[in-house]
XYZ file of C-alpha atoms in Angstrom:
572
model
C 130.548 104.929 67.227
C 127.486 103.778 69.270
C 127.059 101.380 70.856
C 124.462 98.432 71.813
C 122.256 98.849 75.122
C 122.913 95.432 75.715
C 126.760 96.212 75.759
C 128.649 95.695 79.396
C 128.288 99.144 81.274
C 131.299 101.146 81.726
C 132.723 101.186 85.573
C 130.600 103.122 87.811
C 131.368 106.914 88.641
C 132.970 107.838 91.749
C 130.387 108.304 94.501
C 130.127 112.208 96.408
C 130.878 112.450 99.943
C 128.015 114.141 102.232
C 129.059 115.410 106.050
C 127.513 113.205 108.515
C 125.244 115.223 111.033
C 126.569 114.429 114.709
C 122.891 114.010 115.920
C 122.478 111.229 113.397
C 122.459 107.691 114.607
C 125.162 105.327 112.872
C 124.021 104.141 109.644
C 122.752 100.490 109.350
C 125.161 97.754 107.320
C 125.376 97.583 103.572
C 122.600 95.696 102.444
C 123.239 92.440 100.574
C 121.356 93.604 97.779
C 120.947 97.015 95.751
C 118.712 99.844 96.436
C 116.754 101.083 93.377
C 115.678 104.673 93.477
C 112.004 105.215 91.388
C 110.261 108.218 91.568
C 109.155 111.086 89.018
C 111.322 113.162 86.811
C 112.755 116.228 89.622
C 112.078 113.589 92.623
C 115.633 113.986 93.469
C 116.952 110.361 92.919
C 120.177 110.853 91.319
C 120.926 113.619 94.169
C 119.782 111.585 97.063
C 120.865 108.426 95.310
C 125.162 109.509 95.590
C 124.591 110.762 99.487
C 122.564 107.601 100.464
C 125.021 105.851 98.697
C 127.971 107.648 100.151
C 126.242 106.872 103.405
C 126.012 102.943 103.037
C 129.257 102.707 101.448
C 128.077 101.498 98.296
C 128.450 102.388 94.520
C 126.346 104.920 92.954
C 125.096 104.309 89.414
C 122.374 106.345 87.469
C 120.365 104.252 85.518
C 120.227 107.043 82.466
C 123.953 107.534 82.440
C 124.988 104.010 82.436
C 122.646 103.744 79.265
C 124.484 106.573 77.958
C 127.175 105.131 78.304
C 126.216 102.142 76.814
C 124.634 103.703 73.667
C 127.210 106.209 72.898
C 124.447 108.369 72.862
C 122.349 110.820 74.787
C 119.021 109.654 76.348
C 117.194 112.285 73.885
C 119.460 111.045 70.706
C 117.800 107.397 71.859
C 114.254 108.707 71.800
C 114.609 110.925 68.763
C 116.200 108.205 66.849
C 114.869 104.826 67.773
C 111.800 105.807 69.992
C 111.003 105.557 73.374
C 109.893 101.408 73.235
C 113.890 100.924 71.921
C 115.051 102.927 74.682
C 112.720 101.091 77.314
C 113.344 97.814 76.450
C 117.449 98.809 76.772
C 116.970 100.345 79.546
C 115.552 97.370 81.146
C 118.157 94.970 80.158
C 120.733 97.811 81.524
C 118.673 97.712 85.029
C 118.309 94.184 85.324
C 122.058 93.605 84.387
C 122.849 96.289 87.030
C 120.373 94.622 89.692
C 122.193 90.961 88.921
C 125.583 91.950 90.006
C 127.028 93.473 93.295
C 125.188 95.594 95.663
C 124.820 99.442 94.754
C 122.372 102.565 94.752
C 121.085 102.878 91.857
C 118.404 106.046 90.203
C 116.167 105.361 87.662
C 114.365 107.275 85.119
C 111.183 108.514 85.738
C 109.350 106.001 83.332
C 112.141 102.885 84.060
C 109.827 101.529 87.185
C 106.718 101.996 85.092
C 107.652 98.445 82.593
C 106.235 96.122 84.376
C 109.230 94.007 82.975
C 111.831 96.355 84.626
C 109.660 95.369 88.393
C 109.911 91.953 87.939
C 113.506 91.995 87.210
C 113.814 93.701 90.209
C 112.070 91.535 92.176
C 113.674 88.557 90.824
C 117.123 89.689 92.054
C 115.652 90.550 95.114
C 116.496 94.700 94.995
C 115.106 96.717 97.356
C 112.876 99.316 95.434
C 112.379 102.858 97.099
C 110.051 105.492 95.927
C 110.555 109.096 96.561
C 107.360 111.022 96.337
C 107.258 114.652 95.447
C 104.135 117.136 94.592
C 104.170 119.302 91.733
C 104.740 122.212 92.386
C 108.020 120.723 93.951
C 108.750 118.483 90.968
C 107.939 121.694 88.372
C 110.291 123.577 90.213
C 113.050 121.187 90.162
C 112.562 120.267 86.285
C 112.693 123.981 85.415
C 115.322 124.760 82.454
C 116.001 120.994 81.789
C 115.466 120.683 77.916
C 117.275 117.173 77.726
C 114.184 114.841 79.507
C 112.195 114.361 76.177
C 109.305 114.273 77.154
C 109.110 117.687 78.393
C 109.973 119.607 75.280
C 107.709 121.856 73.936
C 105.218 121.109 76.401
C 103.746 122.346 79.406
C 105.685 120.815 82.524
C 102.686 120.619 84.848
C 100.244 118.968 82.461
C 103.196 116.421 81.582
C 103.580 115.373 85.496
C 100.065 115.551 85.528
C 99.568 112.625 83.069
C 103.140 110.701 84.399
C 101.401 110.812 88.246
C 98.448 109.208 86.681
C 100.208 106.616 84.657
C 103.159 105.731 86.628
C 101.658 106.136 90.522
C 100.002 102.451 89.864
C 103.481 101.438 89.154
C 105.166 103.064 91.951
C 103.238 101.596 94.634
C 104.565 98.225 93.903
C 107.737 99.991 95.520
C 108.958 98.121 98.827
C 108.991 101.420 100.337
C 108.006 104.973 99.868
C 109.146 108.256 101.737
C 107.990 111.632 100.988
C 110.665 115.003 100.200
C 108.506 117.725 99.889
C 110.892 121.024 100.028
C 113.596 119.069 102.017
C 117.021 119.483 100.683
C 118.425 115.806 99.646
C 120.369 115.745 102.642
C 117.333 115.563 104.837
C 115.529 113.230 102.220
C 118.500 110.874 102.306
C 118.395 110.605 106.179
C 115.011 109.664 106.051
C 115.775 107.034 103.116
C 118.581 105.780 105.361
C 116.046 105.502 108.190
C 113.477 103.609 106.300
C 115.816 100.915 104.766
C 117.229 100.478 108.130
C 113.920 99.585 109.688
C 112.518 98.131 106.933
C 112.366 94.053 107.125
C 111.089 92.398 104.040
C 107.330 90.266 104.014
C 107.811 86.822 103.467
C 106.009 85.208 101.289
C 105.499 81.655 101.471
C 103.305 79.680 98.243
C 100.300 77.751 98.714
C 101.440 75.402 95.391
C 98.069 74.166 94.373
C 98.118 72.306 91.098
C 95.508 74.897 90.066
C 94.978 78.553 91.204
C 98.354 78.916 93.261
C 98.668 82.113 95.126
C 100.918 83.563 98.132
C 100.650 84.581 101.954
C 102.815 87.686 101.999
C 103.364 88.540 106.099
C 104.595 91.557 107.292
C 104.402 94.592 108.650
C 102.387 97.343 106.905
C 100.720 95.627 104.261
C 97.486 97.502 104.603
C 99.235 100.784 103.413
C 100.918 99.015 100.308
C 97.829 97.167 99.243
C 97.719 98.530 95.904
C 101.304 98.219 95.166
C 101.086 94.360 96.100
C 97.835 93.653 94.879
C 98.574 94.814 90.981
C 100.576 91.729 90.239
C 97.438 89.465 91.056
C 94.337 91.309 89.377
C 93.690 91.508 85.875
C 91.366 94.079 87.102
C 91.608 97.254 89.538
C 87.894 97.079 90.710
C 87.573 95.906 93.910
C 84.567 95.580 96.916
C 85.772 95.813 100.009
C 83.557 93.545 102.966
C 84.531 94.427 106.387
C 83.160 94.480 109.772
C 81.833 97.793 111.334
C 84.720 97.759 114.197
C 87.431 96.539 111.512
C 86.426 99.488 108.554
C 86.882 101.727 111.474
C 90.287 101.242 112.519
C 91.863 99.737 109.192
C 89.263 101.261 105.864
C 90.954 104.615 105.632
C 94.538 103.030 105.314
C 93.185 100.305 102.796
C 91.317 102.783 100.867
C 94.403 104.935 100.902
C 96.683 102.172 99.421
C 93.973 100.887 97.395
C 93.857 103.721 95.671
C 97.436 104.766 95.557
C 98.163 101.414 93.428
C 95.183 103.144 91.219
C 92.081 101.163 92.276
C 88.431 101.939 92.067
C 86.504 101.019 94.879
C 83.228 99.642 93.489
C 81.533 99.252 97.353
C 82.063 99.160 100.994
C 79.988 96.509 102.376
C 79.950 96.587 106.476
C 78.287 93.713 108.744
C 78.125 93.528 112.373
C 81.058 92.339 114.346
C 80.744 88.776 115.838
C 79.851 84.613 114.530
C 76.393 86.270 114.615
C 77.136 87.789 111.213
C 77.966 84.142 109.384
C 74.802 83.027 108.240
C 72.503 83.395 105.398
C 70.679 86.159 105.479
C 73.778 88.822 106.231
C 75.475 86.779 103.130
C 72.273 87.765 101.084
C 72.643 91.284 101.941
C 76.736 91.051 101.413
C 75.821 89.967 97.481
C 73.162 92.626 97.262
C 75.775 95.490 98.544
C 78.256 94.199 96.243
C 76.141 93.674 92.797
C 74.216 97.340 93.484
C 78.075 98.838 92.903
C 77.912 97.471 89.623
C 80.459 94.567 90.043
C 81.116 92.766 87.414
C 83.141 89.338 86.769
C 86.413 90.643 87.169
C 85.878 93.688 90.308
C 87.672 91.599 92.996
C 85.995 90.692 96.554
C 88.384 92.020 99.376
C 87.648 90.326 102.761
C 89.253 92.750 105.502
C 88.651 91.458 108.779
C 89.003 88.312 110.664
C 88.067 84.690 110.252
C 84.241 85.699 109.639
C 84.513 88.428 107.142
C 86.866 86.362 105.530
C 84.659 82.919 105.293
C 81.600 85.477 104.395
C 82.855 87.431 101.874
C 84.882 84.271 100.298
C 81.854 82.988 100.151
C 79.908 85.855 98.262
C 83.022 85.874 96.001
C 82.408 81.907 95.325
C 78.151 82.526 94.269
C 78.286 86.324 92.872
C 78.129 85.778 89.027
C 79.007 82.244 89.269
C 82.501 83.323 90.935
C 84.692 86.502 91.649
C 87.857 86.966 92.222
C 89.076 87.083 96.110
C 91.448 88.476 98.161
C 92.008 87.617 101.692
C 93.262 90.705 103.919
C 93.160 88.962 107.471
C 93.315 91.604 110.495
C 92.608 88.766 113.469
C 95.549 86.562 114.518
C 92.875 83.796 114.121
C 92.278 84.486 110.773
C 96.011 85.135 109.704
C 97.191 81.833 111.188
C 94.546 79.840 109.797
C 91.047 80.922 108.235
C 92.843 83.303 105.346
C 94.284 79.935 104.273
C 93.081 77.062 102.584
C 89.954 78.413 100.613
C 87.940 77.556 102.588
C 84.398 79.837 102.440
C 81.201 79.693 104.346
C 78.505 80.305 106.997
C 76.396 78.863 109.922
C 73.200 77.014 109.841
C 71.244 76.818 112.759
C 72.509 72.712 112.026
C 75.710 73.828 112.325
C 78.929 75.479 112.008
C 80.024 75.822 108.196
C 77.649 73.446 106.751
C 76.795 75.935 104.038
C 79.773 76.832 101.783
C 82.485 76.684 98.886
C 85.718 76.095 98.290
C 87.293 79.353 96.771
C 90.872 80.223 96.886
C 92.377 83.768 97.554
C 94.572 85.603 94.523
C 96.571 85.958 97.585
C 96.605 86.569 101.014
C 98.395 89.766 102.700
C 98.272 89.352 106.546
C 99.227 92.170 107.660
C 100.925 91.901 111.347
C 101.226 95.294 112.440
C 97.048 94.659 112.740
C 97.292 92.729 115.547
C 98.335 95.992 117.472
C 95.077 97.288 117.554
C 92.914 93.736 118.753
C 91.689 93.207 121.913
C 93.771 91.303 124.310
C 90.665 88.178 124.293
C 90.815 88.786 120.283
C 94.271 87.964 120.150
C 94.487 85.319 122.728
C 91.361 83.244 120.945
C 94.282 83.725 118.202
C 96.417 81.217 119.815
C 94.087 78.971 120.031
C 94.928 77.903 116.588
C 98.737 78.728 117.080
C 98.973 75.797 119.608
C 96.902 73.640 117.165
C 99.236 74.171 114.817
C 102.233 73.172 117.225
C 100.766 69.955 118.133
C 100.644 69.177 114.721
C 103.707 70.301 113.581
C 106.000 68.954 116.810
C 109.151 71.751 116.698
C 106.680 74.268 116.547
C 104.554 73.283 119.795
C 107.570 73.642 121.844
C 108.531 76.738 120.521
C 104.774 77.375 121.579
C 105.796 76.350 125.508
C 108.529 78.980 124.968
C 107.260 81.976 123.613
C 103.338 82.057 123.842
C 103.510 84.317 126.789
C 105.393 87.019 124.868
C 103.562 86.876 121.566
C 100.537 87.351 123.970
C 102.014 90.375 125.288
C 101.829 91.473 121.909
C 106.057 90.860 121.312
C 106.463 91.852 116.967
C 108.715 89.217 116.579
C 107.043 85.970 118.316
C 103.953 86.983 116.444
C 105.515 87.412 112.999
C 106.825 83.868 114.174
C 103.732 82.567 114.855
C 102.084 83.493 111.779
C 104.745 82.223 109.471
C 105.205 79.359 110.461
C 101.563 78.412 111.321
C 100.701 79.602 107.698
C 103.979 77.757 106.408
C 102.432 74.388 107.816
C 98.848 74.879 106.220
C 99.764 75.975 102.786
C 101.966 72.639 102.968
C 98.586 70.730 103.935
C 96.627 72.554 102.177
C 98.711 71.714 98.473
C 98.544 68.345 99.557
C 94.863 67.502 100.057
C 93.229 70.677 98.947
C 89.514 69.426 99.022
C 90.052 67.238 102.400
C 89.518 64.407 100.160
C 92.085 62.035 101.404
C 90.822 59.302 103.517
C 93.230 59.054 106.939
C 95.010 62.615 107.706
C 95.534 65.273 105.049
C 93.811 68.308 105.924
C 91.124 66.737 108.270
C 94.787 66.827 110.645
C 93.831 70.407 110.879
C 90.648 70.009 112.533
C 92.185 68.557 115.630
C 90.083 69.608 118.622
C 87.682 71.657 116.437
C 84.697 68.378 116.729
C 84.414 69.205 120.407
C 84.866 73.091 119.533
C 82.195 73.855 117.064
C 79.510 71.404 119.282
C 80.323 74.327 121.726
C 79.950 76.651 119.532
C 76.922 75.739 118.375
C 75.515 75.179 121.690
C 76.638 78.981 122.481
C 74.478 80.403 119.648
C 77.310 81.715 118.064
C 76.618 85.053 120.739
C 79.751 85.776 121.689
C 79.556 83.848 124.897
C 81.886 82.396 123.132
C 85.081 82.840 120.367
C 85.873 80.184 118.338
C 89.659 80.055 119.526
C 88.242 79.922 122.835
C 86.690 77.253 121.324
C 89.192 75.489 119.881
C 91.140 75.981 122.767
C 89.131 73.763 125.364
C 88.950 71.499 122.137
C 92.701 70.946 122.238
C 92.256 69.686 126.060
C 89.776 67.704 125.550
C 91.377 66.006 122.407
C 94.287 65.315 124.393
C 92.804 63.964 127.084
C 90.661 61.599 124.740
C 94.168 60.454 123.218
C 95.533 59.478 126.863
C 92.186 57.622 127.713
C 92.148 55.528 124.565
C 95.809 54.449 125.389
C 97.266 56.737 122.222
C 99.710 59.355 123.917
C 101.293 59.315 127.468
C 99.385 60.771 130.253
C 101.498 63.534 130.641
C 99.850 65.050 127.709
C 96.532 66.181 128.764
C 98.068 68.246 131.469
C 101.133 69.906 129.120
C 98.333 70.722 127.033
C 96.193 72.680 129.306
C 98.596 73.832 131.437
C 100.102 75.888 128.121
C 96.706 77.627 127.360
C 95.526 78.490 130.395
C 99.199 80.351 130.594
C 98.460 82.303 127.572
C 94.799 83.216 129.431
C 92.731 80.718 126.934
C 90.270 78.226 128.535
C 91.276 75.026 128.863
C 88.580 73.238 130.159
C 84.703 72.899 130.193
C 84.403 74.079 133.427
C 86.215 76.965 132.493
C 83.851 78.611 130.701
C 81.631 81.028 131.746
C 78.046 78.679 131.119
C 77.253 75.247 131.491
C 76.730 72.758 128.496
C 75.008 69.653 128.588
C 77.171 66.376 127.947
C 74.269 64.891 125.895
C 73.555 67.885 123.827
C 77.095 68.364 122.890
C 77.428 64.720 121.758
C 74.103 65.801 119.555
C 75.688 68.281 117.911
C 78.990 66.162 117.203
C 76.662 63.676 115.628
C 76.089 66.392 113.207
C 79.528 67.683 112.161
C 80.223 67.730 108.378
C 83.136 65.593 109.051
C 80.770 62.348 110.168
C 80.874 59.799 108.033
C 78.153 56.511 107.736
C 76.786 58.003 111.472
C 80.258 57.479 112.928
C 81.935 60.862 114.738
C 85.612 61.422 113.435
C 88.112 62.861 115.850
C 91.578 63.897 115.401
C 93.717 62.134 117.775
C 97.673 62.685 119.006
C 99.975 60.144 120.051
C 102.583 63.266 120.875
C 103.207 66.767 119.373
C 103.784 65.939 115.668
C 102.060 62.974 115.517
C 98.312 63.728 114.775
C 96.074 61.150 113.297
C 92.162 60.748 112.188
C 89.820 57.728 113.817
C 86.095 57.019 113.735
C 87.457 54.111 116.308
C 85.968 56.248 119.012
C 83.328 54.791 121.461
C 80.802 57.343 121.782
C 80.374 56.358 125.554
C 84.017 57.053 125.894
C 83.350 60.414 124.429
C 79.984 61.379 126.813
C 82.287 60.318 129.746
C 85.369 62.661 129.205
C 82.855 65.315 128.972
C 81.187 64.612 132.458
C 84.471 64.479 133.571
C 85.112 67.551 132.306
C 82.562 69.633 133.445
C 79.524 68.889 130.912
C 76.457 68.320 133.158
C-alpha cells in the first residue's frame, strides 16, 4: 500500500566506509547542523554524500530514497501518477522534516534546491547547503543508461541538462558553498567538500528593523563571488547597474560580474567614476543617471553601489532620483563604508557649500560587506577606516575598549578583529538607525553618530575634497577635538582627550590639527561649521561625551570656546 509523503521517514540506511588517505589532515568536528548536497542530476551527491558523511561521522540520507520510502513508490511511479508539482511539494515537506531533526548529510534531487520553498526551509533550520558543480559532458557521462530520472526519458540527455543549467543555476547559487568535480572520482570531490565546510564560517547577518523597507547587513568573507546567490531573495528583478570606481571595477568587477551572473543576472551597465571625494558632486551624479538610463533601466533593474563610502552615497543617490526611485543595493569594499556609510540610507553629494547638503534618504535591499575586500585596500584606506571604528566605540562604551585592545591588529589587516569591527560597528548603527531613521529626534538618536564629524567635514571642506585629505582622517582629528571640547566645557574627565588621541595616532590616524599635512585657518573652519546641515536657528550642534558610552547632542556651545580649542590645536 502507499503511502503519504508527509508520512515519518523510515530509519536512515547504513552509511559506507571510505579509507582515509594518510596525507589528509584530520577531519573538522561534526557540524551542529546538516549538510545538504544540491547539484544536477550525475553531480555525484548521493556518492560523495555517504563518504563525506562517513568522514564526519554523520548519517547519510538521500533525499529521493527517503521519499521512496515514504510513498511506497518509485520517484518515476510519483511523476507518472500524480505529476511532478505532487512530488515537489512532498519532497519538500520530506527535506524540511529531514533538515528539522538531528544533524546528517543529506543528497537531493536535482530539481529539490530549485523550490524556492525547499531553500527557505533550509535556511530556516539553519542547514548548510553545498553545491557540487559538474559540466556536461561530465554530467552526460555519468547519467548514461539511467532510465528511472523522469525527466530524461525519451529525450536527448544534453539538451535536458542544457535547459536544467539554465533553470536551476539561479537557484544553486543561493548555495552557502560551491566546489567544482570535474573528472575527479568522489573520493577526491569529498576531500575537497570536507575542506570547504571546514573552512567555511557562516556571514552574519544582523537586521536593520525599520518599520518600513527592512533589509540586512550580511558580513563575511567572500560575498562578492556569491552575489547572485544572495542577492535573489531581495530583487523582484535580475537587472542590475553596477556603479563603481575605476580602481574598485578593477580589482573586484570580474568577481561581481561572475557571481552576478552565476545567480542568473543581466547586467544592464557598468558605470565607472574617478576614485576620490572629488567624484561626489553634481555633475559626475548627472553623468552616473545618464550611464544608467542609456542601458535601458527601467523601474525595477536594481542600482549596485560597489565601492566605498562615495560610490555608495553617489549611486544611492542616482537610485533615489532615476525614475522617481530604483531599487539599491549596497556592496561596500572600504572599511569606511562597511562600518558605517553602507548603513543607514543615507545618499548624497558635495556642494561647493558643503559636505552632503544635496541628497536623499534611500535604503539598501540589503547590504553585503564583503570582508575579504579589505585585503586588497591601501594601508591609509583602511586606517581612515578606523576612524569610524573608534567613533563607534566611544559611542557604544564595551566596544571602545575593545578598540584600545585590538586596533593595532585589525590594522595589520588581522581577519578576525576586522570581521569584529565591522559587526559590531554595523550592529550599533542598524540599532540607531531603526530607532530614529530620518535623524528626526530632537536630543541624540542618530545625530549621536555624527560625533566629531562637525569639526571633520569643516576640514573637509576646507581641503577641497582633493585628497589632501580622507574623510576618516577626517573624522579622526574630529574625535580629538570633540573630546577635548567635552573636557573644556567640564563634561568628561581630563583624561579623555589624551586616551583619545593617544589610540589613533597608534593605529597611524591623525589626531590632531597640527598633524596634518596643511594648515587651516581657525576662522574659516568655524565658517564652514556655521554651515553644517545639522545647525539649527544659527546655533552649531556638537556631539559631546561625558565618557565612552555616554554621547550626547548640545547647541550649548560658546562659539569662542570653539575658535579657541582650534588655536590651541593648531588652526592658525
Amino acid at each position: 500500500m502507499s503511502r503519504n509523503l508527509a508520512d515519518p521517514l523510515v530509519s536512515p540506511p547504513a552509511h559506507e566506509g571510505v579509507a582515509e588517505a594518510p596525507s589528509l589532515p584530520a577531519p573538522p568536528p561534526p557540524p551542529g547542523r546538516s549538510i545538504v548536497l544540491v547539484g544536477m542530476p550525475g553531480a555525484g551527491k548521493s556518492a560523495v554524500g555517504r563518504r563525506l558523511a562517513a568522514r564526519l561521522g554523520l548519517p547519510f540520507l538521500d533525499a529521493d530514497t527517503e521519499i521512496e520510502n515514504a510513498a511506497g513508490m518509485t520517484v518515476a511511479e510519483i511523476f507518472a501518477r500524480y505529476g511532478e508539482a505532487h512530488f515537489r511539494d512532498g519532497e519538500r515537506r520530506v527535506i524540511a522534516r529531514i533538515a528539522a531533526g538531528p544533524p546528517v548529510v543529506l543528497a537531493t534531487g536535482g530539481g529539490a534546491y530549485a523550490d524556492p520553498r525547499t531553500r527557505r526551509a533550509l535556511r530556516e533550520e539553519g542547514a548548510l547547503t553545498l553545491w557540487i558543480r559538474a559540466e556536461i559532458p561530465v554530467l552526460k557521462r555519468r547519467i548514461a543508461g539511467r532510465s528511472n530520472r523522469p525527466l530524461f526519458i525519451g529525450r536527448d540527455p544534453e539538451e535536458v541538462l542544457r535547459g536544467l543549467m539554465a533553470a536551476r543555476y539561479p537557484a544553486y547559487a543561493e548555495a552557502d558553498l560551491a566546489i567544482d568535480c570535474g573528472e575527479d572520482t568522489p573520493e577526491v570531490t569529498t576531500i575537497r567538500a570536507e575542506r570547504a565546510i571546514g573552512g567555511w564560517q557562516r556571514p552574519a547577518r544582523l537586521p536593520v528593523a525599520l518599520s518600513a523597507n527592512a533589509y540586512e547587513v550580511v558580513i563575511g568573507s567572500g560575498l562578492l563571488a556569491r552575489a547572485g546567490g544572495l542577492l535573489s531573495p531581495y530583487l523582484s528583478s535580475r537587472r542590475v547597474a553596477i556603479v563603481s570606481d575605476a580602481t574598485v571595477h578593477a580589482l573586484h568587477g570580474a568577481t561581481l560580474r561572475a557571481g552576478l551572473e552565476e545567480g542568473g543576472f543581466e547586467i544592464r551597465a557598468e558605470v565607472t567614476v574617478p576614485p576620490g571625494e572629488g567624484s561626489k558632486r553634481l555633475g559626475v551624479l548627472e553623468e552616473v543617471l545618464e550611464g544608467i538610463l542609456a542601458a535601458g533601466a527601467d523601474r525595477g533593474t536594481a542600482v549596485i553601489a560597489l565601492g566605498g563610502g562615495v560610490v555608495g552615497d553617489l549611486a544611492g543617490f542616482a537610485a533615489a532620483v532615476a525614475l522617481r526611485g530604483l531599487p539599491f543595493v549596497q556592496l561596500p569594499t572600504t572599511l569606511l563604508a562597511q562600518v558605517d556609510s553602507s548603513v543607514g540610507g543615507k545618499t548624497g553629494v558635495n556642494l561647493r557649500a558643503g559636505k552632503n547638503l544635496a541628497g536623499a534618504f534611500h535604503q539598501p535591499r540589503i547590504v553585503l560587506a564583503d570582508t575579504g575586500a579589505l585585503s586588497t585596500l591601501p594601508a591609509r584606506e583602511l586606517r581612515a577606516g578606523w576612524g569610524e571604528v573608534a567613533k563607534h566605540g566611544l559611542l557604544q562604551g564595551p566596544l571602545w575598549e575593545w578598540c584600545e585592545a585590538h586596533g593595532p591588529a585589525a590594522m595589520a589587516g588581522d581577519p578576525e578583529a576586522l570581521r569584529h569591527a565591522v559587526l559590531e560597528s554595523c550592529r550599533l548603527k542598524a540599532g540607531v538607525v531603526a530607532a530614529d531613521e530620518f535623524e528626526t529626534a530632537k536630543d541624540g538618536g542618530r545625530a549621536l553618530l555624527n560625533l566629531g564629524h562637525t569639526f571633520a567635514h569643516a576640514l573637509e571642506a576646507e581641503c577641497g575634497y582633493d585628497g589632501t585629505l580622507l574623510h576618516g582622517e577626517a573624522v579622526a582629528v574630529g574625535l580629538g577635538l570633540a573630546a577635548a571640547l567635552s573636557a573644556r566645557l567640564g563634561h568628561c574627565a581630563q583624561e579623555w582627550p589624551g586616551r583619545v588621541m593617544e589610540h589613533l595616532a597608534a593605529v597611524g590616524l591623525p589626531a590632531r590639527i597640527r598633524d596634518l599635512p596643511r594648515g587651516f585657518s581657525a576662522e574659516a573652519l568655524i565658517g564652514r561649521m556655521r554651515k553644517d546641515k545639522k545647525v539649527r536657528d544659527g546655533a552649531m550642534r556638537f556631539v559631546l561625551l561625558r565618557g565612552a558610552g555616554e554621547a550626547f547632542t548640545t547647541a550649548d556651545v560658546p562659539p569662542e570656546a570653539v575658535e579657541a580649542l582650534l588655536r590651541d590645536e593648531g588652526a592658525g
